[in-house]
Structure formats: structure tokens, C-alpha cells
CSV table of C-alpha atoms in Angstrom, one decimal:
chain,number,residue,atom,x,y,z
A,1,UNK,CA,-8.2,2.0,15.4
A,2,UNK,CA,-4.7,2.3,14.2
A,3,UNK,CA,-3.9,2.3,10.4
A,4,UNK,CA,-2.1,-1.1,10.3
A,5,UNK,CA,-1.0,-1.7,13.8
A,6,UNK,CA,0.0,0.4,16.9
A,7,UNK,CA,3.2,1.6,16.2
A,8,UNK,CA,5.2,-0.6,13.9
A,9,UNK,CA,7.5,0.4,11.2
A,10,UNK,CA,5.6,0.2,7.7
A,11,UNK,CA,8.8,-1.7,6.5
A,12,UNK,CA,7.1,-4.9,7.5
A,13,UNK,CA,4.0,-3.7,5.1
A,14,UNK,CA,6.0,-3.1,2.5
A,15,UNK,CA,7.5,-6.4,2.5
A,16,UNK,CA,4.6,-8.1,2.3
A,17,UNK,CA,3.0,-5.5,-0.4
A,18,UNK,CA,5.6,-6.5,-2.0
A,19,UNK,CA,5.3,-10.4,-1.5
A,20,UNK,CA,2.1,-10.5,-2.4
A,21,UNK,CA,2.3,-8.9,-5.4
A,22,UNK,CA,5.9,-10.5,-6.3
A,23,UNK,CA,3.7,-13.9,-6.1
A,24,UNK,CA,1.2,-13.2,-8.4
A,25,UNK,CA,4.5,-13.4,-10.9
A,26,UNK,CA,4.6,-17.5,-9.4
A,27,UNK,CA,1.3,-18.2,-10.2
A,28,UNK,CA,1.5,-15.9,-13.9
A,29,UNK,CA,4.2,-18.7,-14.5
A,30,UNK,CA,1.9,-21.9,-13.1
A,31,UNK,CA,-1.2,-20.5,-15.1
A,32,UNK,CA,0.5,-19.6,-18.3
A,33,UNK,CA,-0.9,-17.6,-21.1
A,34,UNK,CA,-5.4,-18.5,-21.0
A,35,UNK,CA,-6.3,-15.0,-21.7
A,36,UNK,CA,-7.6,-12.4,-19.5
A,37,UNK,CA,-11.3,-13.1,-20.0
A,38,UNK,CA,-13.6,-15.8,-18.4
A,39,UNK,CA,-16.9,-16.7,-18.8
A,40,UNK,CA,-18.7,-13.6,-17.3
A,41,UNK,CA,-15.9,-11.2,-17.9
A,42,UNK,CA,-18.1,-10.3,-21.3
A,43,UNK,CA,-20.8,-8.9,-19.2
A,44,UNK,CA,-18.5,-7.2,-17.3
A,45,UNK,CA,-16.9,-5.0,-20.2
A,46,UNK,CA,-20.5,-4.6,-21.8
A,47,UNK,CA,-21.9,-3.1,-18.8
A,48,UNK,CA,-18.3,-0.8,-18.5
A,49,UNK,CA,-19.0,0.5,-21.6
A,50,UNK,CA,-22.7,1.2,-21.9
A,51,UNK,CA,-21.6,3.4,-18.5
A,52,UNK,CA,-19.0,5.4,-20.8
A,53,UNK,CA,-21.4,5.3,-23.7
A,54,UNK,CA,-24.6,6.3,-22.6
A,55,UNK,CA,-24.3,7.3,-19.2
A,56,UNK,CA,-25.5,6.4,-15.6
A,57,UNK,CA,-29.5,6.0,-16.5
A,58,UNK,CA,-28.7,3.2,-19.1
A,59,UNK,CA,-26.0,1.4,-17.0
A,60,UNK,CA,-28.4,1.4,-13.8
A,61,UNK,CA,-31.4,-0.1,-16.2
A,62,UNK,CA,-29.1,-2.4,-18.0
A,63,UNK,CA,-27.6,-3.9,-14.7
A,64,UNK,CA,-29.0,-7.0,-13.9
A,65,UNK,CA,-28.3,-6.9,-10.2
A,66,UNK,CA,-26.5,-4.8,-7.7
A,67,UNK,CA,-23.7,-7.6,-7.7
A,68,UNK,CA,-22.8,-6.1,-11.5
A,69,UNK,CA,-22.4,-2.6,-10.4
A,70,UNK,CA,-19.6,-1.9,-8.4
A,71,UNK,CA,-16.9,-3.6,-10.7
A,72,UNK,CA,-18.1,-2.7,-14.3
A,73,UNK,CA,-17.6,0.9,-12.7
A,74,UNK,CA,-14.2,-0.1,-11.5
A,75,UNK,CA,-13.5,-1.3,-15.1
A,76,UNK,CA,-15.0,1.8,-16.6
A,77,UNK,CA,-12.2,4.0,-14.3
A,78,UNK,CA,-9.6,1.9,-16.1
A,79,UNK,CA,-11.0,1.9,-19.5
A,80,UNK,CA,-11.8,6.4,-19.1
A,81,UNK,CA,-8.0,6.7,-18.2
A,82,UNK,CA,-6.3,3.8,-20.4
A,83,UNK,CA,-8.6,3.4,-23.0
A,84,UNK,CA,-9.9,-0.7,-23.1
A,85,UNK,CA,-6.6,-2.2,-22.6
A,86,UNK,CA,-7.6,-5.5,-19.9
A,87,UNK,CA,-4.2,-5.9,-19.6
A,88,UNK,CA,-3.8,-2.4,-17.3
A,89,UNK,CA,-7.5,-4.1,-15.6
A,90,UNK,CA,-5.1,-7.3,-14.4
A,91,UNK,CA,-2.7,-4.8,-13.3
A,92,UNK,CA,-4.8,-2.7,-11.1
A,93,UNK,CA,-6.7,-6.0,-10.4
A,94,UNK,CA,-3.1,-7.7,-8.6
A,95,UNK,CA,-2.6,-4.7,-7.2
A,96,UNK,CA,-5.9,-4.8,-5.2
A,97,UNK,CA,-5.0,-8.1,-3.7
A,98,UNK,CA,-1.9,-6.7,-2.4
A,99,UNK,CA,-3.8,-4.2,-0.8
A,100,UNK,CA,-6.2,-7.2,0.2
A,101,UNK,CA,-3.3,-8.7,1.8
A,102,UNK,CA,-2.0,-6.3,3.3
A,103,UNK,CA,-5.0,-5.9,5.1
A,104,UNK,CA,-4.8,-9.4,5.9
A,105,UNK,CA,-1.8,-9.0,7.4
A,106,UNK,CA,-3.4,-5.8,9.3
A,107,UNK,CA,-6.0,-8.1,10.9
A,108,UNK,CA,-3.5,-11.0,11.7
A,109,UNK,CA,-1.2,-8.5,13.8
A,110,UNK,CA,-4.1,-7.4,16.1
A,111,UNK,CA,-4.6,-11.4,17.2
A,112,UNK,CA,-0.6,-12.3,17.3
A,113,UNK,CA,2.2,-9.7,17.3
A,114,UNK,CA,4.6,-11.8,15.6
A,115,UNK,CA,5.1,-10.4,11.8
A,116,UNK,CA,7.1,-13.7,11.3
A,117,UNK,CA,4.2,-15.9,11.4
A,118,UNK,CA,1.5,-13.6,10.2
A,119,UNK,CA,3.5,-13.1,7.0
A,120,UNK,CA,3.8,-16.7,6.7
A,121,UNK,CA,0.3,-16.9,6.5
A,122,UNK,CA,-0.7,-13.9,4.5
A,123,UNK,CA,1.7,-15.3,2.2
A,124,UNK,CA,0.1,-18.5,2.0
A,125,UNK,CA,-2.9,-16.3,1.3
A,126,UNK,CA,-1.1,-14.9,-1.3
A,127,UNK,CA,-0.1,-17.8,-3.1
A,128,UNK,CA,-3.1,-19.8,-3.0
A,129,UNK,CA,-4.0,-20.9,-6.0
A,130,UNK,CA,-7.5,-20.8,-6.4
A,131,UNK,CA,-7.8,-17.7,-5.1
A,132,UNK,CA,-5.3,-15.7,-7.3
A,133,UNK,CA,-5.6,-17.6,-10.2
A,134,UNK,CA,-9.0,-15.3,-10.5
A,135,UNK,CA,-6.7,-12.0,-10.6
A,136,UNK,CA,-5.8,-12.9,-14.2
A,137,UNK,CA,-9.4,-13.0,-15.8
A,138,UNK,CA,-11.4,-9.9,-15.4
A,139,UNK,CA,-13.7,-11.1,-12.4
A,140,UNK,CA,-15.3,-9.0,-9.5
A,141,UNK,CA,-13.4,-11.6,-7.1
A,142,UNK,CA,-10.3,-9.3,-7.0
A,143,UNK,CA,-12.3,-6.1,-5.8
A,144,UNK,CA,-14.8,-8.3,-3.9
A,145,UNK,CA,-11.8,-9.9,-1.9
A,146,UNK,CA,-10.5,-6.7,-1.1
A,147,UNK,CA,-13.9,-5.1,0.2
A,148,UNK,CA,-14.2,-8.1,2.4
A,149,UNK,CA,-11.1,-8.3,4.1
A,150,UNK,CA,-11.2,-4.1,4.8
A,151,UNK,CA,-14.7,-4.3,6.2
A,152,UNK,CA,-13.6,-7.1,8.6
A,153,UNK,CA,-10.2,-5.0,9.3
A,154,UNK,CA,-12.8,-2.4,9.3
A,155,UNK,CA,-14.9,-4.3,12.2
């Protein structure tokens, strides 16, 4: 396995990093100013704090499911290093979905070797609504998106 295709320039990789990133501005502009929190995102920052708070016994207990662990620890990183600022959260949150798309464009380039067309459609990707509207609200779907697409570039 090669780390983003078998000998091309990383030029094309940045572009698209950047793209994808660069279009989460475009939808920042469609979705306007809603807040960063949604209708779980509560549960989310409870759970990263009782982690910082009380430790690894009382987050595993208080967990509801294995689906709640992996990103309240993501969110616990963030609030550690930059204290509970959600803003920093969206931040690292768009840049996992560069990364994600990136990785989409990894996986298109081993089925067509045209960097044209598969940057075409990781930047439809990119810019679809419904799927990066979610990068603004502190949601798993961000990190959940990204896991998916490396195991399958993984695969």
C-alpha cells in the first residue's frame, strides 16, 4: 500500500486539503451563525468533562454506549490543551474532514488515475451540504466520517 498513491507529487493532495477545507468557508456562509451545539452535543461535553474531572473509571461507567466514547475523548484532547473553547472543537473538527477527503481522494486515485475528475468528485464530497453542515455542531459525524473512509482506504 502506498501512502496516497504510487508515486504522485503531494501537490495534488494539498490542493484538495486545501479545497476541502476552503469549502467548509462556503457552507460557514450558507449556514450562518446557529451555534456550535446540537441536540446531543450536551452529552457530548458532559461525558468530556466527567473524563477530565474524575478520571477514566467514572467516564467508562457514565458512558452509555461504546458509540459515546471515542469522541467525548476527542473533545476532552481539545478541552486539556485549549481549555472548553467549541470554537477550537469546529476547528479541529473541519480539519478532520479534510483529512477525510483527502482520503477520499486517496481511494478514488486507485480506481481512476485522473486527479481531474477524482477532485471533481471529492470536491463534491466536500461541499455537500448535509454532510458538512454537521462539522459546525459538535457531533461525532466529523471523526466518524473520517474513521470510515481510512478503514476503507485502509481495506
Amino acid at each position: 500500500m502506498y501512502l496516497f498513491g504510487k508515486n504522485k507529487g503531494y501537490l495534488q493532495y494539498v490542493i484538495v486539503f486545501f479545497l476541502a477545507c476552503a469549502s467548509q468557508v462556503i457552507v460557514a456562509l450558507i449556514r450562518g451563525d446557529r451555534g456550535f451545539l446540537g441536540h446531543d452535543s450536551q452529552r457530548y461535553i458532559q461525558l468530556a468533562n466527567c473524563l477530565l474531572d474524575e478520571g477514566i473509571g467514572a467516564f467508562l461507567q457514565t458512558a452509555d454506549t461504546p458509540f459515546y466514547l471515542l469522541y467525548p475523548i476527542f473533545l476532552a484532547g481539545i478541552f486539556l490543551v485549549f481549555g472548553e473553547n467549541y470554537l477550537v472543537a469546529v476547528v479541529f473538527q473541519i480539519l478532520f474532514y479534510g483529512i477525510t477527503c483527502l482520503t477520499i481522494f486517496a481511494i478514488l486515485q486507485d480506481f481512476r488515475d485522473s486527479w481531474l475528475i477524482n477532485g471533481i468528485l471529492t470536491l463534491y464530497f466536500a461541499l455537500f451540504y448535509e454532510v458538512a453542515h454537521w462539522n459546525f455542531i459538535l457531533y461525532s459525524d466529523a471523526v466518524a466520517l473520517f474513521w470510515v473512509a481510512l478503514t476503507v482506504y485502509i481495506y
